[in-house]
Coordinates of C-alpha atoms and ligand atoms in Angstrom, one line a residue:
X1 CA -54.6 3.4 82.4
X2 CA -54.2 7.0 83.4
X3 CA -56.5 9.2 81.1
X4 CA -56.5 13.1 80.5
X5 CA -57.7 15.7 77.8
X6 CA -54.9 16.3 76.2
X7 CA -51.0 15.0 75.6
X8 CA -48.4 17.3 74.5
X9 CA -45.7 15.4 73.4
X10 CA -42.3 17.9 73.7
X11 CA -41.3 20.0 77.1
X12 CA -39.9 22.8 74.5
X13 CA -40.6 26.3 73.9
X14 CA -43.7 25.6 72.5
X15 CA -45.2 22.2 74.4
X16 CA -45.1 24.5 77.9
X17 CA -46.5 27.3 76.9
X18 CA -50.0 24.9 75.6
X19 CA -50.2 23.7 78.7
X20 CA -49.7 26.4 81.0
X21 CA -52.6 27.6 79.1
X22 CA -54.4 25.2 78.7
X23 CA -54.4 23.6 82.0
X24 CA -55.6 27.1 83.4
X25 CA -58.1 27.1 80.9
X26 CA -59.8 23.9 83.1
X27 CA -58.0 20.7 80.8
X28 CA -56.0 17.8 82.9
X29 CA -53.1 18.2 80.7
X30 CA -49.6 15.4 80.0
X31 CA -46.9 17.3 78.8
X32 CA -44.1 14.2 78.5
X33 CA -40.8 14.6 77.0
X34 CA -38.2 11.7 76.4
X35 CA -35.3 14.4 77.7
X36 CA -34.5 14.8 81.2
X37 CA -33.9 18.5 81.3
X38 CA -36.4 20.7 80.3
X39 CA -36.5 23.3 77.6
X40 CA -33.0 22.7 76.9
X41 CA -33.3 25.0 73.7
X42 CA -34.8 27.9 75.1
X43 CA -32.0 27.5 78.1
X44 CA -29.2 27.5 75.0
X45 CA -31.2 30.5 72.6
X46 CA -30.0 33.3 71.7
X47 CA -26.3 32.9 74.1
X48 CA -27.7 32.4 77.2
X49 CA -30.1 35.1 77.6
X50 CA -33.1 33.7 75.5
X51 CA -34.6 36.5 73.0
X52 CA -38.1 35.8 73.6
X53 CA -39.8 37.6 70.9
X54 CA -39.4 40.7 68.2
X55 CA -41.7 43.8 68.8
X56 CA -41.4 43.8 64.9
X57 CA -43.0 40.3 64.7
X58 CA -45.5 40.4 61.3
X59 CA -46.0 37.1 59.0
X60 CA -43.3 38.5 56.2
X61 CA -40.7 37.5 58.8
X62 CA -41.5 33.5 58.1
X63 CA -40.5 31.1 55.7
X64 CA -43.7 28.6 54.5
X65 CA -45.2 27.0 51.5
X66 CA -48.5 29.0 52.7
X67 CA -46.7 32.6 53.9
X68 CA -50.3 33.6 54.9
X69 CA -51.2 30.1 57.4
X70 CA -48.8 32.1 60.4
X71 CA -51.2 35.6 60.2
X72 CA -54.3 34.2 62.4
X73 CA -51.9 33.0 65.7
X74 CA -49.7 36.1 65.6
X75 CA -52.3 38.1 65.7
X76 CA -54.3 36.8 68.5
X77 CA -50.8 36.5 70.7
X78 CA -48.7 39.1 70.4
X79 CA -45.5 40.5 71.4
X80 CA -47.1 42.9 73.6
X81 CA -49.2 39.3 75.2
X82 CA -45.8 37.3 76.1
X83 CA -44.5 40.7 77.5
X84 CA -47.7 41.3 80.1
X85 CA -46.8 37.8 81.4
X86 CA -43.0 38.8 81.6
X87 CA -44.0 41.7 83.8
X88 CA -46.4 39.6 85.6
X89 CA -43.4 37.7 87.1
X90 CA -41.0 40.3 87.3
X91 CA -38.5 39.3 84.2
X92 CA -36.4 41.8 83.1
X93 CA -35.6 42.1 79.5
X94 CA -34.0 44.2 77.6
X95 CA -34.4 44.9 73.3
X96 CA -30.7 44.7 71.7
X97 CA -31.1 45.1 68.1
X98 CA -33.9 45.7 65.5
X99 CA -36.4 45.0 68.3
X100 CA -35.4 41.7 69.8
X101 CA -36.3 41.4 73.2
X102 CA -33.7 39.0 75.4
X103 CA -33.4 38.5 79.2
X104 CA -31.0 41.1 81.2
X105 CA -30.4 37.6 83.3
X106 CA -30.7 34.6 82.2
X107 CA -32.7 32.2 79.3
X108 CA -33.3 30.0 82.7
X109 CA -36.3 33.0 83.7
X110 CA -38.0 32.6 80.8
X111 CA -38.3 28.0 81.9
X112 CA -38.8 29.0 85.3
X113 CA -42.1 31.6 84.2
X114 CA -43.4 28.6 82.2
X115 CA -43.0 25.8 84.4
X116 CA -44.5 28.4 87.5
X117 CA -47.7 28.8 84.5
X118 CA -48.1 25.1 84.0
X119 CA -48.1 25.3 87.8
X120 CA -50.4 27.2 88.3
X121 CA -53.6 25.5 87.6
X122 CA -53.0 22.1 89.7
X123 CA -54.3 20.3 85.8
X124 CA -50.7 19.8 84.8
X125 CA -48.8 16.8 84.4
X126 CA -45.2 16.3 83.5
X127 CA -43.2 13.3 83.0
X128 CA -39.9 13.5 82.3
X129 CA -37.2 11.7 80.5
X130 CA -40.7 9.6 79.1
X131 CA -40.3 8.1 75.7
X132 CA -43.1 7.6 72.9
X133 CA -43.3 4.1 71.7
X134 CA -46.6 4.6 70.0
X135 CA -49.5 6.8 69.4
X136 CA -53.1 4.8 68.3
X137 CA -56.4 6.6 67.4
X138 CA -58.8 5.2 69.0
X139 CA -62.5 6.7 67.5
X140 CA -64.0 9.7 67.8
X141 CA -65.5 10.4 70.8
X142 CA -69.7 10.4 69.1
X143 CA -70.3 13.7 71.2
X144 CA -67.7 15.2 69.3
X145 CA -65.5 16.3 72.3
X146 CA -63.0 12.9 71.2
X147 CA -63.2 12.6 75.1
X148 CA -60.8 8.7 74.4
X149 CA -59.7 8.7 71.3
X150 CA -56.4 8.3 71.4
X151 CA -53.9 5.9 73.1
X152 CA -50.5 6.4 73.5
X153 CA -48.5 3.2 74.5
X154 CA -44.9 5.1 77.0
X155 CA -42.5 3.8 78.7
X156 CA -44.3 4.9 81.8
X157 CA -47.1 2.8 80.6
X158 CA -50.1 3.0 78.1
X159 CA -52.1 6.9 78.0
X160 CA -55.5 7.5 77.1
X161 CA -56.8 11.0 75.9
X162 CA -58.9 12.7 74.1
X163 CA -56.2 15.1 71.8
X164 CA -52.6 15.1 71.2
X165 CA -50.7 18.1 70.9
X166 CA -47.2 17.5 68.6
X167 CA -44.8 19.6 70.3
X168 CA -41.3 17.8 68.7
X169 CA -39.4 20.2 67.0
X170 CA -37.5 20.5 64.7
X171 CA -34.3 18.6 63.8
X172 CA -31.5 21.4 64.9
X173 CA -28.4 20.3 67.2
X174 CA -29.7 16.2 67.7
X175 CA -27.4 15.9 71.1
X176 CA -30.4 17.9 72.5
X177 CA -33.0 15.7 72.1
X178 CA -34.3 16.6 68.9
X179 CA -35.5 14.1 66.6
X180 CA -38.1 13.5 63.7
X181 CA -40.7 12.4 65.5
X182 CA -43.6 14.6 64.6
X183 CA -42.9 14.1 60.9
X184 CA -43.1 10.5 62.0
X185 CA -46.3 10.8 63.9
X186 CA -47.6 12.9 60.6
X187 CA -46.8 10.1 58.1
X188 CA -48.7 7.8 60.2
X189 CA -51.3 9.5 59.9
X190 CA -50.9 10.6 56.0
X191 CA -50.8 14.1 57.0
X192 CA -48.5 15.3 54.1
X193 CA -44.6 17.3 54.6
X194 CA -42.6 19.9 53.3
X195 CA -39.5 18.8 53.4
X196 CA -37.0 19.8 55.8
X197 CA -33.7 21.6 56.0
X198 CA -31.3 23.6 58.5
X199 CA -31.6 27.1 58.5
X200 CA -30.2 29.9 60.4
X201 CA -27.2 28.0 59.5
X202 CA -23.7 28.8 58.7
X203 CA -22.4 27.6 54.8
X204 CA -19.4 26.4 54.0
X205 CA -17.5 26.4 51.0
X206 CA -14.9 24.8 48.5
X207 CA -11.7 23.9 51.2
X208 CA -9.5 24.8 49.1
X209 CA -11.2 28.2 47.3
X210 CA -11.8 29.0 50.7
X211 CA -8.2 28.7 51.6
X212 CA -7.3 32.1 51.8
X213 CA -10.0 33.2 53.8
X214 CA -9.8 31.0 56.2
X215 CA -7.6 32.9 58.2
X216 CA -9.9 35.0 58.5
X217 CA -12.0 33.3 60.6
X218 CA -13.2 35.3 63.5
X219 CA -13.1 38.9 61.9
X220 CA -16.8 39.8 61.5
X221 CA -18.4 42.9 59.4
X222 CA -21.6 44.8 58.8
X223 CA -22.4 43.9 55.0
X224 CA -25.8 43.6 52.6
X225 CA -26.0 40.4 51.6
X226 CA -28.8 38.6 49.1
X227 CA -29.5 35.9 47.2
X228 CA -32.6 34.8 44.4
X229 CA -33.1 35.9 41.3
X230 CA -33.0 40.0 40.1
X231 CA -37.5 39.1 40.3
X232 CA -37.0 37.6 43.8
X233 CA -34.3 38.3 45.6
X234 CA -34.3 39.0 49.3
X235 CA -31.8 40.7 51.6
X236 CA -30.3 41.5 54.7
X237 CA -27.8 44.6 56.0
X238 CA -26.6 42.7 59.5
X239 CA -22.9 41.4 60.3
X240 CA -21.1 38.3 58.4
X241 CA -19.0 36.8 60.1
X242 CA -15.6 34.1 58.5
X243 CA -15.2 31.6 59.7
X244 CA -12.7 27.9 59.6
X245 CA -15.3 26.7 56.7
X246 CA -17.3 29.5 55.5
X247 CA -19.5 32.5 56.7
X248 CA -21.7 32.9 59.6
X249 CA -23.1 35.6 61.4
X250 CA -26.8 36.9 61.5
X251 CA -26.6 38.0 57.9
X252 CA -25.3 34.4 57.0
X253 CA -28.3 33.0 58.8
X254 CA -30.9 35.3 58.0
X255 CA -29.7 34.5 53.8
X256 CA -29.5 30.7 54.7
X257 CA -32.7 30.1 55.4
X258 CA -33.7 31.1 51.8
X259 CA -30.3 29.5 50.3
X260 CA -30.8 27.1 47.6
X261 CA -28.2 25.0 47.0
X262 CA -26.5 25.3 44.1
X263 CA -26.7 28.7 43.4
X264 CA -25.0 32.1 44.8
X265 CA -24.9 35.0 47.2
X266 CA -24.1 38.5 47.0
X267 CA -22.2 40.0 49.2
X268 CA -21.9 44.0 50.1
X269 CA -18.8 43.9 52.3
X270 CA -19.1 48.5 52.0
X271 CA -22.7 48.1 52.4
X272 CA -23.7 52.2 51.6
X273 CA -20.5 53.6 50.2
X274 CA -19.5 54.4 46.3
X275 CA -16.7 51.9 46.9
X276 CA -15.6 53.3 43.1
X277 CA -16.1 56.8 44.1
X278 CA -13.8 57.1 46.4
X279 CA -10.8 55.0 45.3
X280 CA -10.7 57.0 42.2
X281 CA -10.6 60.2 44.6
X282 CA -7.9 58.8 46.9
X283 CA -6.1 58.2 43.7
X284 CA -5.8 61.7 43.1
X285 CA -4.3 63.0 46.2
X286 CA -3.2 60.1 48.5
X287 CA -0.1 57.6 47.9
X288 CA -0.8 55.1 49.7
X289 CA -1.2 51.9 49.3
X290 CA -4.2 50.5 47.5
X291 CA -4.3 48.0 50.9
X292 CA -4.7 51.1 52.7
X293 CA -6.8 52.7 51.4
X294 CA -9.1 49.6 51.6
X295 CA -8.4 49.1 55.3
X296 CA -10.5 52.3 55.8
X297 CA -13.1 51.2 53.9
X298 CA -13.3 47.2 55.6
X299 CA -11.2 46.0 58.7
X300 CA -7.7 45.6 57.9
X301 CA -7.1 42.2 57.8
X302 CA -9.9 41.8 55.2
X303 CA -7.9 44.7 53.2
X304 CA -4.8 42.1 52.7
X305 CA -6.6 39.4 52.0
X306 CA -8.0 41.0 49.3
X307 CA -5.6 42.6 47.6
X308 CA -3.7 39.6 48.1
X309 CA -6.6 38.0 45.6
X310 CA -5.7 40.4 43.1
X311 CA -2.9 38.9 41.4
X312 CA -5.1 35.8 40.8
X313 CA -7.7 38.0 38.9
X314 CA -5.6 39.3 36.9
X315 CA -5.0 42.6 38.9
X316 CA -2.0 44.0 40.5
X317 CA -3.4 45.8 43.6
X318 CA -0.9 45.5 45.7
X319 CA 1.2 48.9 44.2
X320 CA 0.6 52.6 45.7
X321 CA -2.9 53.8 44.5
X322 CA -2.2 56.8 42.8
X323 CA 0.0 54.2 40.1
X324 CA -2.7 52.1 40.2
X325 CA -5.1 51.7 36.4
X326 CA -9.0 53.4 36.8
X327 CA -9.5 49.6 35.4
X328 CA -7.9 47.6 38.4
X329 CA -9.0 50.1 40.6
X330 CA -13.1 49.9 38.8
X331 CA -12.2 46.0 39.3
X332 CA -11.6 46.1 42.8
X333 CA -14.5 48.3 43.4
X334 CA -16.9 45.8 42.3
X335 CA -15.8 43.0 43.7
X336 CA -16.3 44.7 47.2
X337 CA -19.0 45.8 46.5
X338 CA -20.4 42.8 44.4
X339 CA -18.7 39.8 46.0
X340 CA -20.4 36.8 44.2
X341 CA -19.7 33.5 45.7
X342 CA -21.5 30.1 45.9
X343 CA -21.3 28.2 48.8
X344 CA -21.0 24.0 48.4
X345 CA -23.4 23.4 51.4
X346 CA -24.1 24.7 55.1
X347 CA -23.1 23.4 58.7
X348 CA -25.8 21.0 58.8
X349 CA -28.6 20.1 61.7
X350 CA -25.3 20.3 64.1
X351 CA -24.8 23.9 63.5
X352 CA -28.9 25.2 62.3
X353 CA -30.9 27.1 64.8
X354 CA -33.8 26.1 63.1
X355 CA -35.5 23.8 60.5
X356 CA -37.6 25.1 57.7
X357 CA -40.1 23.0 55.9
X358 CA -41.7 20.4 58.1
X359 CA -45.8 19.1 58.3
X360 CA -47.4 21.0 55.5
X361 CA -49.8 23.7 56.6
X362 CA -52.3 22.6 54.0
X363 CA -52.9 19.9 56.4
X364 CA -54.0 21.9 59.4
X365 CA -56.2 24.7 60.6
X366 CA -54.5 28.0 60.8
X367 CA -56.6 28.2 63.9
X368 CA -56.9 25.6 65.9
X369 CA -53.5 23.8 64.4
X370 CA -55.4 20.9 64.2
X371 CA -54.7 18.8 61.7
X372 CA -56.8 16.7 59.1
X373 CA -56.2 14.0 61.6
X374 CA -59.6 14.7 64.1
X375 CA -57.6 15.8 67.6
X376 CA -54.1 16.0 66.7
X377 CA -53.0 19.1 66.6
X378 CA -49.5 19.9 66.0
X379 CA -47.6 23.1 67.3
X380 CA -44.4 25.5 67.2
X381 CA -41.4 24.3 64.8
X382 CA -42.6 20.9 63.3
X383 CA -44.8 22.9 61.1
X384 CA -43.9 24.4 58.4
X385 CA -43.7 27.8 60.0
X386 CA -39.8 29.3 60.4
X387 CA -38.9 32.8 61.6
X388 CA -36.1 35.0 60.2
X389 CA -33.1 35.4 63.3
X390 CA -34.1 37.1 66.0
X391 CA -36.8 36.1 68.4
X392 CA -39.9 35.3 65.6
X393 CA -39.2 31.8 65.8
X394 CA -39.5 31.6 69.9
X395 CA -43.0 34.3 69.2
X396 CA -44.5 31.5 67.2
X397 CA -44.2 28.8 69.1
X398 CA -46.1 31.4 71.4
X399 CA -48.6 31.5 69.3
X400 CA -49.2 28.8 67.7
X401 CA -49.2 26.8 70.9
X402 CA -51.9 29.6 72.3
X403 CA -54.3 29.2 68.9
X404 CA -53.8 25.3 70.3
X405 CA -54.9 25.6 73.8
X406 CA -57.4 28.1 73.2
X407 CA -59.6 25.6 70.4
X408 CA -58.2 22.4 72.8
X409 CA -60.3 24.3 75.7
X410 CA -63.3 25.3 73.0
X411 CA -63.5 21.3 72.5
X412 CA -64.1 20.2 75.8
X413 CA -67.0 22.5 76.8
Ligands
FDA501 P1 -38.2 22.9 71.1 O1 -37.0 22.3 70.5 O2 -38.5 24.0 72.2 O3 -38.5 21.5 71.9 C1 -39.0 20.2 71.3 C2 -39.5 19.3 72.9 O4 -39.8 17.7 72.2 C3 -38.2 18.9 73.0 O5 -37.7 19.6 74.3 C4 -37.3 18.1 73.0 O6 -36.3 16.8 73.7 C5 -39.0 17.1 72.9 N1 -38.9 15.6 71.8 C6 -38.0 15.4 70.9 N2 -38.4 14.6 70.2 C7 -39.2 13.6 71.1 C8 -40.0 12.7 71.2 N3 -39.5 11.4 69.9 N4 -40.2 12.3 72.4 C9 -40.8 13.3 73.3 N5 -39.9 14.1 73.1 C10 -39.7 15.1 71.8 N6 -35.1 31.3 68.9 C11 -35.7 32.1 68.7 O7 -36.7 33.3 69.0 N7 -34.7 33.2 69.2 C12 -33.8 32.9 70.2 O8 -32.5 33.6 70.9 C13 -33.3 31.3 69.6 N8 -31.8 31.0 70.1 C14 -31.6 29.7 69.5 C15 -30.0 29.7 69.6 C16 -29.9 27.6 69.0 C17 -28.8 27.2 69.0 C18 -30.5 26.9 68.4 C19 -30.4 25.8 68.1 C20 -32.2 27.6 68.2 C21 -32.2 28.9 68.7 N9 -34.2 29.4 68.8 C22 -33.9 30.7 68.9 C23 -34.4 29.0 68.1 C24 -35.9 28.3 69.0 O9 -35.0 27.3 69.8 C25 -37.1 26.9 68.1 O10 -37.2 27.4 66.8 C26 -37.9 27.1 69.7 O11 -37.1 26.5 70.5 C27 -39.2 25.7 68.7 O12 -40.4 25.3 69.8 P2 -40.4 23.7 70.3 O13 -41.7 24.2 71.1 O14 -41.3 23.4 68.9 O15 -39.5 23.2 70.2

């Protein structure tokens, strides 16, 4: 039987990073993954360039049942710390938008960097593909270091180890290896879970109701988008993308993480513009069709679709603006600035970037990521900590992995 100080299950962002740090702190680590390919999610992230962190990361950029949980780890491993690693490996990067950092060349740079960090100590072994069949807790070591506490049955034999780190990620994109393993293991050890749901995911609408907008598929524009009640509303100023089945784009992905089924979302299609005033001014000086005036505020294809909607709403918007009633123009302005619509669902885990919910942080130490089950740790996306779009989820993977690796090494001493 092979023996390791710790076994990390999942060779994705959090698992590889944890293995590299713990190995360099002198621990004998096995990282295993049931997938043939290493870190596929990093490879496909950020359109192939991996948005690996966000310079503005704070706890406010994360959703969790306990929003304070992520603070400690995020403050002990910051975006600047990860940048120092990139500098060491001479990886070129750039800022794209609102603090989002991407590789200049390819996400492969990040994967190779993580593998090099794992290789640096000579202490990290990686088994891929290797499936885990069973995890057993034997007993805590009398010395309190948990040596030999766990046995793992894998398809490469049984392994003995002092600690088990679960880094199996969330449920999104099952075709590249996502599983519910982490949640099942949490249940096995009677740890609580927060119900999981797809997040950072496109929203869908009733097919018939959406038919007029489906033809706009591919069209994008900057919008203000919000959801929630007056007291607890959350909003983003980001791009919106029309799709065949509904809405996507950064603004919609952000809001999807907060959206509750059955509730509406609200869109301002011409943000920071007083549409009512502009239309009223145009009425006094223009004889152009209303559609042409609206096309100065939103893309022309959307303006045309919008005007066609007028008839079904009881307004005649298909006329020159100087002939329109004030009431009709006001209704048009209201609908452009406060378009309220209720999604019927989401595109699900097939298209979601992340999984919200997961292992309840109540059962975890925010300092070490160890659960109330001694020697069992959870890091990365499997934990109920979900970042906004924009590099926050990787920053959580690095930070939670770092906290865990430090704790493993301290325990070993
Ligand atoms: P991750 O998913 O990276 O790794 C989990 C590993 O566990 C996988 O290798 C999997 O094969 C393995 N595993 C699962 N079940 C197992 C089992 N039963 N046995 C053994 N191994 C098992 N975030 C961001 O910050 N910036 C970005 O640009 C993007 N872009 C992006 C694009 C797309 C298309 C997606 C789907 C996601 C993103 N993300 C992102 C999110 C980001 O990829 C994600 O949050 C992190 O990869 C999470 O890191 P983890 O290590 O927790 O899981």
